[in-house]
Amino acid sequence: MSSRVLKPGEGPVAYVVGDEYTIKTSGAESGGAYSLMEAVVPPQGGPPPHRHSREDEAFYVLEGEVEFSADGQRTVAGPGSWISLAKGSLHYFKNIGQSPARMLILMVPAGLEQFFLEVSQEPGPSSPENPFGIDAAQIEKMLAAAPRYGLEIVKP
């Protein structure tokens, strides 16, 4: 791995289920050891319940208030909170605050960041029925790609 510096706003960006993920370090840059993303999650945003079969995942909350659920246990995390999740845990997170939440997401080993890039789609117009502008095509793309990345998405 070579040294590098990314400034705020730099790095490949993926839009998944209304959230914005900026890849700060990919597996290609870490020799496959880890990847790190910065997530911006709108109020009430976050992924559906899912589990990873390949990677452990950890979150460091920078801004906002995020509810995490892992294997049925719920906790609310604010700035400075660190949440570690073992591979195989059924989990999700949700921004329960009134403004966007920001956090860093560490995945060990790397690889899942490629899923985010593959299924990325900028949000469309929002509506009361679809507040995050999520297109049904993105959901289908996510469900089709997930098994290739050892990811299981569980319908809520």
CSV table of C-alpha atoms in Angstrom, one decimal:
chain,number,residue,atom,x,y,z
A,1,MET,CA,0.0,0.0,0.0
A,2,SER,CA,1.3,3.4,-0.9
A,3,SER,CA,0.7,6.6,1.0
A,4,ARG,CA,-1.9,9.0,-0.2
A,5,VAL,CA,-4.0,11.9,1.0
A,6,LEU,CA,-7.7,12.5,0.2
A,7,LYS,CA,-9.2,15.9,0.9
A,8,PRO,CA,-12.8,16.4,2.0
A,9,GLY,CA,-15.2,15.4,-0.8
A,10,GLU,CA,-12.5,13.3,-2.7
A,11,GLY,CA,-13.0,9.6,-3.5
A,12,PRO,CA,-15.4,7.6,-5.7
A,13,VAL,CA,-19.0,8.2,-4.6
A,14,ALA,CA,-21.8,5.6,-4.6
A,15,TYR,CA,-25.5,6.3,-4.0
A,16,VAL,CA,-27.3,3.4,-2.5
A,17,VAL,CA,-30.9,3.4,-1.1
A,18,GLY,CA,-30.7,7.2,-0.8
A,19,ASP,CA,-27.5,7.3,1.2
A,20,GLU,CA,-24.2,8.7,-0.2
A,21,TYR,CA,-21.0,6.6,0.3
A,22,THR,CA,-17.6,8.1,-0.5
A,23,ILE,CA,-14.9,5.4,-0.7
A,24,LYS,CA,-11.8,6.8,1.1
A,25,THR,CA,-9.7,3.6,0.8
A,26,SER,CA,-10.6,0.6,-1.4
A,27,GLY,CA,-9.3,-3.0,-1.3
A,28,ALA,CA,-7.1,-2.1,-4.3
A,29,GLU,CA,-5.3,0.5,-2.2
A,30,SER,CA,-5.0,-1.6,1.0
A,31,GLY,CA,-4.0,-4.9,-0.6
A,32,GLY,CA,-7.4,-6.3,0.1
A,33,ALA,CA,-7.0,-5.8,3.9
A,34,TYR,CA,-9.8,-3.3,4.4
A,35,SER,CA,-11.9,-0.6,2.9
A,36,LEU,CA,-13.2,2.6,4.5
A,37,MET,CA,-16.1,4.7,3.4
A,38,GLU,CA,-17.7,7.9,4.6
A,39,ALA,CA,-21.5,7.7,4.7
A,40,VAL,CA,-24.0,10.5,4.6
A,41,VAL,CA,-27.4,9.2,5.6
A,42,PRO,CA,-30.5,11.5,5.3
A,43,PRO,CA,-33.0,11.6,8.1
A,44,GLN,CA,-34.9,8.3,8.3
A,45,GLY,CA,-32.4,6.8,5.8
A,46,GLY,CA,-30.3,3.7,6.0
A,47,PRO,CA,-30.1,0.2,4.5
A,48,PRO,CA,-32.6,-2.7,4.8
A,49,PRO,CA,-31.7,-5.5,7.2
A,50,HIS,CA,-28.8,-7.5,5.8
A,51,ARG,CA,-25.8,-9.7,6.7
A,52,HIS,CA,-22.3,-10.1,5.4
A,53,SER,CA,-20.7,-13.5,5.1
A,54,ARG,CA,-17.2,-12.2,4.3
A,55,GLU,CA,-16.5,-9.1,6.3
A,56,ASP,CA,-16.6,-7.7,9.8
A,57,GLU,CA,-17.9,-4.1,9.8
A,58,ALA,CA,-17.4,-1.2,12.1
A,59,PHE,CA,-18.9,2.3,12.3
A,60,TYR,CA,-17.7,5.6,13.8
A,61,VAL,CA,-20.4,8.2,14.0
A,62,LEU,CA,-19.2,11.7,13.2
A,63,GLU,CA,-22.5,13.6,13.2
A,64,GLY,CA,-26.1,12.9,13.9
A,65,GLU,CA,-28.0,10.2,15.8
A,66,VAL,CA,-28.1,6.7,14.3
A,67,GLU,CA,-30.0,3.7,15.6
A,68,PHE,CA,-28.2,0.4,15.0
A,69,SER,CA,-29.9,-3.0,15.2
A,70,ALA,CA,-27.7,-6.2,15.3
A,71,ASP,CA,-29.2,-9.6,15.9
A,72,GLY,CA,-32.2,-8.0,17.6
A,73,GLN,CA,-30.3,-5.7,19.9
A,74,ARG,CA,-30.9,-2.0,19.3
A,75,THR,CA,-28.7,0.9,20.4
A,76,VAL,CA,-28.7,4.6,19.5
A,77,ALA,CA,-25.3,6.1,18.7
A,78,GLY,CA,-24.2,9.7,18.5
A,79,PRO,CA,-21.0,11.5,17.6
A,80,GLY,CA,-17.9,9.7,18.8
A,81,SER,CA,-19.7,6.3,19.1
A,82,TRP,CA,-18.0,3.2,17.7
A,83,ILE,CA,-20.0,0.1,16.7
A,84,SER,CA,-18.4,-3.2,15.8
A,85,LEU,CA,-20.4,-5.9,14.0
A,86,ALA,CA,-19.1,-9.4,13.4
A,87,LYS,CA,-19.7,-11.0,10.0
A,88,GLY,CA,-22.9,-13.0,9.9
A,89,SER,CA,-24.8,-10.6,12.2
A,90,LEU,CA,-28.2,-9.5,10.8
A,91,HIS,CA,-28.1,-5.8,11.1
A,92,TYR,CA,-29.3,-2.4,9.8
A,93,PHE,CA,-28.9,1.2,10.8
A,94,LYS,CA,-31.3,4.2,10.5
A,95,ASN,CA,-30.7,7.9,10.9
A,96,ILE,CA,-33.3,8.9,13.6
A,97,GLY,CA,-32.2,12.5,13.7
A,98,GLN,CA,-33.6,15.6,11.9
A,99,SER,CA,-30.4,16.3,9.9
A,100,PRO,CA,-28.1,14.1,7.8
A,101,ALA,CA,-25.9,11.8,9.8
A,102,ARG,CA,-22.2,11.2,8.8
A,103,MET,CA,-20.1,8.2,9.8
A,104,LEU,CA,-17.1,6.3,8.8
A,105,ILE,CA,-17.6,2.6,7.9
A,106,LEU,CA,-14.7,0.2,8.1
A,107,MET,CA,-15.0,-3.2,6.3
A,108,VAL,CA,-12.4,-6.0,7.0
A,109,PRO,CA,-11.4,-7.5,4.6
A,110,ALA,CA,-12.1,-5.3,1.6
A,111,GLY,CA,-14.4,-6.1,-1.3
A,112,LEU,CA,-17.8,-4.9,-0.4
A,113,GLU,CA,-17.1,-1.4,-1.6
A,114,GLN,CA,-17.3,-2.8,-5.1
A,115,PHE,CA,-20.9,-3.8,-4.4
A,116,PHE,CA,-21.7,-0.1,-3.6
A,117,LEU,CA,-20.1,1.0,-6.9
A,118,GLU,CA,-21.9,-1.6,-8.9
A,119,VAL,CA,-25.4,-0.8,-7.6
A,120,SER,CA,-25.0,2.9,-7.3
A,121,GLN,CA,-27.7,5.1,-8.7
A,122,GLU,CA,-28.3,8.8,-7.9
A,123,PRO,CA,-31.6,9.3,-6.1
A,124,GLY,CA,-34.6,10.3,-8.2
A,125,PRO,CA,-37.3,12.7,-7.2
A,126,SER,CA,-38.7,12.1,-3.8
A,127,SER,CA,-42.4,11.8,-2.9
A,128,PRO,CA,-44.4,11.0,0.2
A,129,GLU,CA,-44.5,7.3,-0.9
A,130,ASN,CA,-40.8,7.3,-1.8
A,131,PRO,CA,-39.0,9.9,0.4
A,132,PHE,CA,-35.5,8.9,-0.8
A,133,GLY,CA,-36.2,8.7,-4.5
A,134,ILE,CA,-35.2,5.0,-4.6
A,135,ASP,CA,-35.9,3.5,-8.0
A,136,ALA,CA,-37.3,-0.1,-8.1
A,137,ALA,CA,-34.5,-0.9,-10.6
A,138,GLN,CA,-31.9,-0.2,-8.0
A,139,ILE,CA,-33.5,-2.6,-5.6
A,140,GLU,CA,-33.6,-5.3,-8.3
A,141,LYS,CA,-29.9,-4.5,-9.1
A,142,MET,CA,-29.0,-4.8,-5.4
A,143,LEU,CA,-30.8,-8.1,-5.0
A,144,ALA,CA,-29.2,-9.6,-8.1
A,145,ALA,CA,-25.6,-8.4,-7.1
A,146,ALA,CA,-25.7,-9.2,-3.4
A,147,PRO,CA,-24.9,-13.0,-3.6
A,148,ARG,CA,-21.8,-12.3,-5.6
A,149,TYR,CA,-20.5,-10.3,-2.6
A,150,GLY,CA,-21.6,-12.7,0.1
A,151,LEU,CA,-24.3,-10.3,1.1
A,152,GLU,CA,-27.9,-11.3,2.1
A,153,ILE,CA,-30.5,-8.6,2.0
A,154,VAL,CA,-33.5,-9.5,4.2
A,155,LYS,CA,-36.8,-7.9,3.3
A,156,PRO,CA,-38.2,-6.0,6.3
